[in-house]
């Protein structure tokens, strides 16, 4: 067994689980990144993963691995940077246990994240949201569940992980109706509900029944609905909704697009970006600025408030006095 194996074990069990109390989603993402790196290193060095040493994962190999992610696996720059963040975290942990390999560790830690183009966020308009909410067949149990889930997602802007972790006890429909969730970074937050959403959720909970700790949106077997299942159903409903709303044709709708849509609805209603940041659970208010960049109507309103320019067309013509001065030189 190599010296890398105990470092990997202590990284996941001690560093992530015990010290940082990382979420299952973070542990899974880090595990996948490290696993991909070890498989790549095995192909490059010919060593089995159990015999790899920390020095085998030097900066040239890690750099080649990052290029492999983009060129061979077709990953985006964001995914490449996320994999690098996991590798950096592992090597910072390794620095505490392998000071003799400090030179190798520091060179890996010096690999910078890659800059990337920031595109405008994709979101749904009001007619598109209406068509999407009408897509589930509410004559079926599954359709009523999905209708309630989509309505909650479009109104609250919860992340997919937050939606799927909700239990019956997380929804409060009495005075001051709201939904409570544990968000990113283990931050507890509550989001108010509109009367329409309250009515839909009340009907769904009455049909759903179950214990307070049971998932709010279960499968037929009673287990929590998964990410893949949610995406498959969302893709199917988008195709159905496109028949009534042609603008949905060609749009790739994900749960995060519904989150963006909720934010854009708040922005269009004139809600301040600091409030939207609190609503969405953003750590930094600057993150919410992406919605201002995407809102063309907001920019058009700003343009309408500016004074029009009345400059005359044509080339500049100097006065006679200026021509006289130039002629006198």
mmCIF file of C-alpha atoms in Angstrom:
data_model
loop_
_atom_site.group_PDB
_atom_site.id
_atom_site.type_symbol
_atom_site.label_atom_id
_atom_site.label_comp_id
_atom_site.label_asym_id
_atom_site.label_seq_id
_atom_site.Cartn_x
_atom_site.Cartn_y
_atom_site.Cartn_z
ATOM 1 C CA UNK A 1 0.000 0.000 0.000
ATOM 2 C CA UNK A 2 1.380 3.418 -0.979
ATOM 3 C CA UNK A 3 1.724 6.511 1.169
ATOM 4 C CA UNK A 4 -1.074 8.131 -0.852
ATOM 5 C CA UNK A 5 -3.759 5.723 0.403
ATOM 6 C CA UNK A 6 -3.710 6.800 4.090
ATOM 7 C CA UNK A 7 -3.710 10.458 3.029
ATOM 8 C CA UNK A 8 -6.793 9.862 0.883
ATOM 9 C CA UNK A 9 -8.512 8.039 3.725
ATOM 10 C CA UNK A 10 -7.783 10.751 6.286
ATOM 11 C CA UNK A 11 -8.801 13.438 3.789
ATOM 12 C CA UNK A 12 -12.312 12.037 3.331
ATOM 13 C CA UNK A 13 -12.934 10.663 6.819
ATOM 14 C CA UNK A 14 -11.113 13.194 9.004
ATOM 15 C CA UNK A 15 -10.771 16.382 6.964
ATOM 16 C CA UNK A 16 -14.088 16.481 5.078
ATOM 17 C CA UNK A 17 -16.352 14.541 7.413
ATOM 18 C CA UNK A 18 -15.072 15.269 10.921
ATOM 19 C CA UNK A 19 -13.379 18.661 10.633
ATOM 20 C CA UNK A 20 -15.352 20.431 7.894
ATOM 21 C CA UNK A 21 -18.609 18.487 8.281
ATOM 22 C CA UNK A 22 -18.941 18.660 4.498
ATOM 23 C CA UNK A 23 -22.275 17.945 2.864
ATOM 24 C CA UNK A 24 -22.833 14.639 1.040
ATOM 25 C CA UNK A 25 -22.938 16.594 -2.232
ATOM 26 C CA UNK A 26 -19.457 18.049 -1.557
ATOM 27 C CA UNK A 27 -18.033 14.664 -0.600
ATOM 28 C CA UNK A 28 -19.459 13.110 -3.762
ATOM 29 C CA UNK A 29 -18.037 15.862 -5.975
ATOM 30 C CA UNK A 30 -14.578 15.579 -4.376
ATOM 31 C CA UNK A 31 -14.677 11.788 -4.602
ATOM 32 C CA UNK A 32 -15.476 11.878 -8.320
ATOM 33 C CA UNK A 33 -12.695 14.388 -9.005
ATOM 34 C CA UNK A 34 -10.045 12.376 -7.126
ATOM 35 C CA UNK A 35 -11.220 9.128 -8.703
ATOM 36 C CA UNK A 36 -10.870 10.592 -12.200
ATOM 37 C CA UNK A 37 -7.378 11.821 -11.331
ATOM 38 C CA UNK A 38 -6.276 8.410 -10.039
ATOM 39 C CA UNK A 39 -7.629 6.601 -13.113
ATOM 40 C CA UNK A 40 -5.816 9.096 -15.364
ATOM 41 C CA UNK A 41 -2.595 8.716 -13.355
ATOM 42 C CA UNK A 42 -2.852 4.933 -13.664
ATOM 43 C CA UNK A 43 -3.102 5.210 -17.458
ATOM 44 C CA UNK A 44 -0.117 7.564 -17.579
ATOM 45 C CA UNK A 45 2.218 5.788 -15.125
ATOM 46 C CA UNK A 46 1.121 2.157 -15.428
ATOM 47 C CA UNK A 47 0.793 1.905 -11.632
ATOM 48 C CA UNK A 48 -2.337 0.610 -9.946
ATOM 49 C CA UNK A 49 -4.220 3.242 -7.901
ATOM 50 C CA UNK A 50 -3.294 1.421 -4.663
ATOM 51 C CA UNK A 51 0.438 1.732 -5.478
ATOM 52 C CA UNK A 52 0.452 5.407 -6.536
ATOM 53 C CA UNK A 53 2.482 7.775 -4.388
ATOM 54 C CA UNK A 54 1.825 11.457 -3.815
ATOM 55 C CA UNK A 55 4.887 12.355 -5.879
ATOM 56 C CA UNK A 56 3.341 10.564 -8.877
ATOM 57 C CA UNK A 57 0.636 13.239 -8.886
ATOM 58 C CA UNK A 58 3.021 16.078 -9.680
ATOM 59 C CA UNK A 59 2.166 19.377 -11.364
ATOM 60 C CA UNK A 60 2.823 18.190 -14.970
ATOM 61 C CA UNK A 61 0.521 15.202 -14.493
ATOM 62 C CA UNK A 62 -2.217 17.285 -12.837
ATOM 63 C CA UNK A 63 -1.919 19.883 -15.600
ATOM 64 C CA UNK A 64 -2.220 17.179 -18.256
ATOM 65 C CA UNK A 65 -5.238 15.760 -16.400
ATOM 66 C CA UNK A 66 -6.986 19.145 -16.463
ATOM 67 C CA UNK A 67 -6.359 19.417 -20.205
ATOM 68 C CA UNK A 68 -7.690 15.867 -20.607
ATOM 69 C CA UNK A 69 -10.937 16.907 -18.905
ATOM 70 C CA UNK A 70 -11.544 19.657 -21.451
ATOM 71 C CA UNK A 71 -10.259 18.051 -24.646
ATOM 72 C CA UNK A 72 -11.076 14.352 -24.228
ATOM 73 C CA UNK A 73 -14.010 14.371 -21.828
ATOM 74 C CA UNK A 74 -15.547 17.585 -23.168
ATOM 75 C CA UNK A 75 -15.925 19.194 -19.742
ATOM 76 C CA UNK A 76 -16.532 22.920 -19.433
ATOM 77 C CA UNK A 77 -14.034 25.311 -17.852
ATOM 78 C CA UNK A 78 -16.298 25.544 -14.787
ATOM 79 C CA UNK A 79 -16.126 21.768 -14.341
ATOM 80 C CA UNK A 80 -12.367 21.827 -14.862
ATOM 81 C CA UNK A 81 -12.028 24.470 -12.137
ATOM 82 C CA UNK A 82 -14.274 22.480 -9.788
ATOM 83 C CA UNK A 83 -12.071 19.398 -10.238
ATOM 84 C CA UNK A 84 -8.992 21.527 -9.586
ATOM 85 C CA UNK A 85 -10.551 22.881 -6.379
ATOM 86 C CA UNK A 86 -10.977 19.316 -5.117
ATOM 87 C CA UNK A 87 -7.346 18.498 -5.980
ATOM 88 C CA UNK A 88 -6.137 21.661 -4.230
ATOM 89 C CA UNK A 89 -8.091 20.706 -1.118
ATOM 90 C CA UNK A 90 -6.499 17.246 -1.098
ATOM 91 C CA UNK A 91 -2.980 18.653 -1.505
ATOM 92 C CA UNK A 92 -3.486 21.248 1.240
ATOM 93 C CA UNK A 93 -4.397 18.350 3.505
ATOM 94 C CA UNK A 94 -1.394 16.368 2.266
ATOM 95 C CA UNK A 95 0.939 19.267 3.165
ATOM 96 C CA UNK A 96 0.205 18.584 6.852
ATOM 97 C CA UNK A 97 1.176 14.916 6.574
ATOM 98 C CA UNK A 98 3.959 14.928 3.976
ATOM 99 C CA UNK A 99 6.241 17.933 4.641
ATOM 100 C CA UNK A 100 9.050 16.112 2.830
ATOM 101 C CA UNK A 101 7.026 16.461 -0.398
ATOM 102 C CA UNK A 102 6.433 20.188 0.091
ATOM 103 C CA UNK A 103 8.011 21.101 -3.264
ATOM 104 C CA UNK A 104 5.672 18.808 -5.239
ATOM 105 C CA UNK A 105 2.658 19.963 -3.219
ATOM 106 C CA UNK A 106 3.386 23.654 -3.678
ATOM 107 C CA UNK A 107 3.749 23.293 -7.449
ATOM 108 C CA UNK A 108 0.337 21.609 -7.647
ATOM 109 C CA UNK A 109 -1.212 24.270 -5.418
ATOM 110 C CA UNK A 110 0.254 26.924 -7.729
ATOM 111 C CA UNK A 111 -1.857 25.707 -10.685
ATOM 112 C CA UNK A 112 -4.412 28.497 -11.143
ATOM 113 C CA UNK A 113 -8.096 28.173 -12.052
ATOM 114 C CA UNK A 114 -8.883 28.989 -15.647
ATOM 115 C CA UNK A 115 -10.750 32.120 -16.635
ATOM 116 C CA UNK A 116 -13.937 31.654 -18.626
ATOM 117 C CA UNK A 117 -16.578 33.653 -20.449
ATOM 118 C CA UNK A 118 -19.624 34.487 -18.346
ATOM 119 C CA UNK A 119 -22.739 34.036 -20.443
ATOM 120 C CA UNK A 120 -26.128 35.511 -19.634
ATOM 121 C CA UNK A 121 -28.323 33.371 -17.423
ATOM 122 C CA UNK A 122 -31.185 31.470 -19.023
ATOM 123 C CA UNK A 123 -34.645 31.935 -17.527
ATOM 124 C CA UNK A 124 -38.323 31.469 -18.346
ATOM 125 C CA UNK A 125 -40.779 34.226 -19.144
ATOM 126 C CA UNK A 126 -44.224 34.365 -17.541
ATOM 127 C CA UNK A 127 -45.980 32.649 -20.500
ATOM 128 C CA UNK A 128 -43.308 29.932 -20.481
ATOM 129 C CA UNK A 129 -43.738 29.348 -16.740
ATOM 130 C CA UNK A 130 -47.507 29.133 -17.176
ATOM 131 C CA UNK A 131 -47.140 26.575 -19.965
ATOM 132 C CA UNK A 132 -44.649 24.511 -17.948
ATOM 133 C CA UNK A 133 -46.902 24.414 -14.873
ATOM 134 C CA UNK A 134 -49.801 23.256 -17.035
ATOM 135 C CA UNK A 135 -47.785 20.400 -18.570
ATOM 136 C CA UNK A 136 -48.129 17.749 -15.795
ATOM 137 C CA UNK A 137 -51.268 15.611 -16.023
ATOM 138 C CA UNK A 138 -53.057 16.460 -12.775
ATOM 139 C CA UNK A 139 -55.422 13.532 -13.178
ATOM 140 C CA UNK A 140 -52.565 11.311 -11.989
ATOM 141 C CA UNK A 141 -50.747 11.108 -8.632
ATOM 142 C CA UNK A 142 -47.385 11.710 -10.304
ATOM 143 C CA UNK A 143 -48.695 14.702 -12.236
ATOM 144 C CA UNK A 144 -50.086 16.343 -9.095
ATOM 145 C CA UNK A 145 -46.774 15.784 -7.320
ATOM 146 C CA UNK A 146 -44.791 17.257 -10.206
ATOM 147 C CA UNK A 147 -47.160 20.236 -10.533
ATOM 148 C CA UNK A 148 -46.660 21.080 -6.852
ATOM 149 C CA UNK A 149 -42.890 20.635 -7.154
ATOM 150 C CA UNK A 150 -42.591 22.859 -10.240
ATOM 151 C CA UNK A 151 -44.789 25.561 -8.732
ATOM 152 C CA UNK A 152 -42.710 25.581 -5.551
ATOM 153 C CA UNK A 153 -39.471 25.730 -7.571
ATOM 154 C CA UNK A 154 -40.631 28.613 -9.771
ATOM 155 C CA UNK A 155 -41.914 30.635 -6.817
ATOM 156 C CA UNK A 156 -39.159 30.078 -4.258
ATOM 157 C CA UNK A 157 -36.066 29.581 -6.424
ATOM 158 C CA UNK A 158 -34.831 26.699 -4.259
ATOM 159 C CA UNK A 159 -31.855 24.738 -5.539
ATOM 160 C CA UNK A 160 -32.492 21.196 -6.784
ATOM 161 C CA UNK A 161 -30.773 19.695 -3.730
ATOM 162 C CA UNK A 162 -32.879 21.884 -1.431
ATOM 163 C CA UNK A 163 -36.116 20.901 -3.172
ATOM 164 C CA UNK A 164 -35.389 17.183 -3.080
ATOM 165 C CA UNK A 165 -34.396 17.229 0.612
ATOM 166 C CA UNK A 166 -37.646 18.858 1.745
ATOM 167 C CA UNK A 167 -39.783 16.912 4.197
ATOM 168 C CA UNK A 168 -43.412 17.370 5.194
ATOM 169 C CA UNK A 169 -42.282 19.221 8.332
ATOM 170 C CA UNK A 170 -40.371 21.809 6.269
ATOM 171 C CA UNK A 171 -43.580 23.281 4.826
ATOM 172 C CA UNK A 172 -45.568 25.617 7.091
ATOM 173 C CA UNK A 173 -48.951 26.592 5.659
ATOM 174 C CA UNK A 174 -50.583 28.303 8.662
ATOM 175 C CA UNK A 175 -50.126 31.998 9.471
ATOM 176 C CA UNK A 176 -47.053 33.346 7.700
ATOM 177 C CA UNK A 177 -46.763 30.437 5.243
ATOM 178 C CA UNK A 178 -43.209 29.568 4.323
ATOM 179 C CA UNK A 179 -40.853 26.740 3.467
ATOM 180 C CA UNK A 180 -37.737 26.066 5.533
ATOM 181 C CA UNK A 181 -34.611 24.477 4.088
ATOM 182 C CA UNK A 182 -30.954 23.869 4.808
ATOM 183 C CA UNK A 183 -29.171 25.615 1.964
ATOM 184 C CA UNK A 184 -25.684 25.699 0.528
ATOM 185 C CA UNK A 185 -22.986 26.164 3.138
ATOM 186 C CA UNK A 186 -25.312 24.696 5.796
ATOM 187 C CA UNK A 187 -27.248 27.942 6.054
ATOM 188 C CA UNK A 188 -30.810 27.615 7.312
ATOM 189 C CA UNK A 189 -33.260 29.918 5.556
ATOM 190 C CA UNK A 190 -36.989 30.376 5.153
ATOM 191 C CA UNK A 191 -38.819 31.509 2.018
ATOM 192 C CA UNK A 192 -42.382 32.890 2.076
ATOM 193 C CA UNK A 193 -45.088 31.339 -0.070
ATOM 194 C CA UNK A 194 -47.779 32.953 -2.196
ATOM 195 C CA UNK A 195 -51.452 32.096 -1.717
ATOM 196 C CA UNK A 196 -51.519 30.085 -4.957
ATOM 197 C CA UNK A 197 -48.530 28.002 -3.888
ATOM 198 C CA UNK A 198 -50.039 27.519 -0.429
ATOM 199 C CA UNK A 199 -53.273 26.157 -1.944
ATOM 200 C CA UNK A 200 -51.385 23.766 -4.207
ATOM 201 C CA UNK A 201 -49.110 22.506 -1.424
ATOM 202 C CA UNK A 202 -52.016 22.118 1.000
ATOM 203 C CA UNK A 203 -53.854 19.910 -1.488
ATOM 204 C CA UNK A 204 -50.692 17.935 -2.172
ATOM 205 C CA UNK A 205 -49.871 17.408 1.512
ATOM 206 C CA UNK A 206 -53.431 16.269 2.190
ATOM 207 C CA UNK A 207 -53.029 13.640 -0.533
ATOM 208 C CA UNK A 208 -49.399 12.888 0.330
ATOM 209 C CA UNK A 209 -50.037 12.321 4.063
ATOM 210 C CA UNK A 210 -47.150 10.456 5.701
ATOM 211 C CA UNK A 211 -44.964 11.331 8.680
ATOM 212 C CA UNK A 212 -43.369 14.777 9.250
ATOM 213 C CA UNK A 213 -39.925 13.377 8.410
ATOM 214 C CA UNK A 214 -41.059 11.768 5.135
ATOM 215 C CA UNK A 215 -39.907 13.390 1.871
ATOM 216 C CA UNK A 216 -42.300 16.006 0.527
ATOM 217 C CA UNK A 217 -41.857 14.838 -3.079
ATOM 218 C CA UNK A 218 -41.359 11.044 -2.985
ATOM 219 C CA UNK A 219 -41.295 8.437 -5.674
ATOM 220 C CA UNK A 220 -43.996 5.760 -5.880
ATOM 221 C CA UNK A 221 -41.878 3.664 -3.496
ATOM 222 C CA UNK A 222 -41.764 6.445 -0.925
ATOM 223 C CA UNK A 223 -38.079 7.277 -1.410
ATOM 224 C CA UNK A 224 -36.948 10.851 -2.162
ATOM 225 C CA UNK A 225 -37.063 11.863 -5.814
ATOM 226 C CA UNK A 226 -33.537 11.953 -7.283
ATOM 227 C CA UNK A 227 -31.772 14.575 -9.392
ATOM 228 C CA UNK A 228 -31.790 12.432 -12.517
ATOM 229 C CA UNK A 229 -35.470 11.677 -12.116
ATOM 230 C CA UNK A 230 -36.257 15.355 -11.652
ATOM 231 C CA UNK A 231 -34.307 16.322 -14.778
ATOM 232 C CA UNK A 232 -35.969 13.614 -16.883
ATOM 233 C CA UNK A 233 -39.427 14.747 -15.858
ATOM 234 C CA UNK A 234 -38.545 18.397 -16.423
ATOM 235 C CA UNK A 235 -37.293 17.598 -19.939
ATOM 236 C CA UNK A 236 -40.499 15.717 -20.719
ATOM 237 C CA UNK A 237 -42.695 18.547 -19.422
ATOM 238 C CA UNK A 238 -40.721 21.105 -21.413
ATOM 239 C CA UNK A 239 -41.489 19.172 -24.606
ATOM 240 C CA UNK A 240 -45.194 19.110 -23.701
ATOM 241 C CA UNK A 241 -45.238 22.805 -22.786
ATOM 242 C CA UNK A 242 -43.522 23.728 -26.070
ATOM 243 C CA UNK A 243 -46.680 22.731 -27.950
ATOM 244 C CA UNK A 244 -48.599 25.567 -26.259
ATOM 245 C CA UNK A 245 -45.622 27.955 -25.972
ATOM 246 C CA UNK A 246 -43.375 27.803 -29.089
ATOM 247 C CA UNK A 247 -40.648 29.912 -27.453
ATOM 248 C CA UNK A 248 -39.740 26.852 -25.353
ATOM 249 C CA UNK A 249 -38.599 24.958 -28.464
ATOM 250 C CA UNK A 250 -34.855 24.344 -28.249
ATOM 251 C CA UNK A 251 -34.554 25.583 -24.660
ATOM 252 C CA UNK A 252 -32.599 23.383 -22.260
ATOM 253 C CA UNK A 253 -34.537 23.635 -18.997
ATOM 254 C CA UNK A 254 -32.869 22.491 -15.791
ATOM 255 C CA UNK A 255 -33.873 22.985 -12.140
ATOM 256 C CA UNK A 256 -31.374 25.842 -11.984
ATOM 257 C CA UNK A 257 -33.192 27.612 -14.838
ATOM 258 C CA UNK A 258 -36.293 27.584 -12.625
ATOM 259 C CA UNK A 259 -34.176 29.168 -9.876
ATOM 260 C CA UNK A 260 -33.048 31.873 -12.306
ATOM 261 C CA UNK A 261 -36.665 32.405 -13.342
ATOM 262 C CA UNK A 262 -37.731 33.031 -9.741
ATOM 263 C CA UNK A 263 -34.947 35.593 -9.359
ATOM 264 C CA UNK A 264 -35.895 37.364 -12.593
ATOM 265 C CA UNK A 265 -39.545 37.570 -11.489
ATOM 266 C CA UNK A 266 -38.435 39.268 -8.258
ATOM 267 C CA UNK A 267 -36.188 41.658 -10.166
ATOM 268 C CA UNK A 268 -38.994 42.551 -12.601
ATOM 269 C CA UNK A 269 -41.231 43.316 -9.598
ATOM 270 C CA UNK A 270 -38.718 45.943 -8.461
ATOM 271 C CA UNK A 271 -37.259 43.973 -5.535
ATOM 272 C CA UNK A 272 -33.815 45.170 -4.443
ATOM 273 C CA UNK A 273 -30.917 42.847 -5.266
ATOM 274 C CA UNK A 274 -29.916 42.574 -1.579
ATOM 275 C CA UNK A 275 -33.347 41.114 -0.812
ATOM 276 C CA UNK A 276 -33.070 38.756 -3.799
ATOM 277 C CA UNK A 277 -29.675 37.602 -2.504
ATOM 278 C CA UNK A 278 -31.243 36.777 0.872
ATOM 279 C CA UNK A 279 -34.160 35.061 -0.886
ATOM 280 C CA UNK A 280 -31.852 32.813 -2.918
ATOM 281 C CA UNK A 281 -29.346 32.233 -0.131
ATOM 282 C CA UNK A 282 -26.406 33.862 -1.918
ATOM 283 C CA UNK A 283 -23.296 34.248 0.210
ATOM 284 C CA UNK A 284 -22.258 37.368 -1.714
ATOM 285 C CA UNK A 285 -24.620 40.032 -3.044
ATOM 286 C CA UNK A 286 -22.344 40.376 -6.090
ATOM 287 C CA UNK A 287 -23.538 36.931 -7.214
ATOM 288 C CA UNK A 288 -27.021 38.376 -7.696
ATOM 289 C CA UNK A 289 -25.743 40.963 -10.192
ATOM 290 C CA UNK A 290 -25.926 38.356 -12.980
ATOM 291 C CA UNK A 291 -29.689 38.866 -13.066
ATOM 292 C CA UNK A 292 -29.329 42.598 -13.686
ATOM 293 C CA UNK A 293 -27.060 41.864 -16.656
ATOM 294 C CA UNK A 294 -29.674 39.492 -18.078
ATOM 295 C CA UNK A 295 -32.643 41.838 -17.663
ATOM 296 C CA UNK A 296 -32.975 43.737 -20.951
ATOM 297 C CA UNK A 297 -36.229 45.413 -19.853
ATOM 298 C CA UNK A 298 -34.433 46.950 -16.872
ATOM 299 C CA UNK A 299 -31.760 48.362 -19.167
ATOM 300 C CA UNK A 300 -34.406 49.721 -21.544
ATOM 301 C CA UNK A 301 -36.067 51.543 -18.631
ATOM 302 C CA UNK A 302 -32.711 53.074 -17.723
ATOM 303 C CA UNK A 303 -32.219 54.163 -21.337
ATOM 304 C CA UNK A 304 -35.680 55.769 -21.421
ATOM 305 C CA UNK A 305 -34.801 57.890 -18.374
ATOM 306 C CA UNK A 306 -31.674 59.342 -19.945
ATOM 307 C CA UNK A 307 -31.768 62.587 -21.913
ATOM 308 C CA UNK A 308 -31.574 62.044 -25.679
ATOM 309 C CA UNK A 309 -28.517 63.251 -27.495
ATOM 310 C CA UNK A 310 -29.140 66.054 -29.978
ATOM 311 C CA UNK A 311 -25.781 66.160 -31.719
ATOM 312 C CA UNK A 312 -26.008 67.216 -35.360
ATOM 313 C CA UNK A 313 -24.865 64.821 -38.042
ATOM 314 C CA UNK A 314 -21.855 65.500 -40.240
ATOM 315 C CA UNK A 315 -18.186 66.390 -39.845
ATOM 316 C CA UNK A 316 -16.929 69.109 -37.547
ATOM 317 C CA UNK A 317 -16.594 72.489 -39.277
ATOM 318 C CA UNK A 318 -14.408 75.112 -37.599
ATOM 319 C CA UNK A 319 -15.570 78.743 -37.285
ATOM 320 C CA UNK A 320 -14.170 81.449 -39.467
ATOM 321 C CA UNK A 321 -12.103 82.820 -36.562
ATOM 322 C CA UNK A 322 -10.411 79.452 -36.164
ATOM 323 C CA UNK A 323 -9.644 79.290 -39.871
ATOM 324 C CA UNK A 324 -8.248 82.789 -39.736
ATOM 325 C CA UNK A 325 -6.005 81.812 -36.839
ATOM 326 C CA UNK A 326 -4.712 78.754 -38.671
ATOM 327 C CA UNK A 327 -4.088 80.760 -41.827
ATOM 328 C CA UNK A 328 -2.049 83.253 -39.834
ATOM 329 C CA UNK A 329 0.420 80.622 -38.626
#
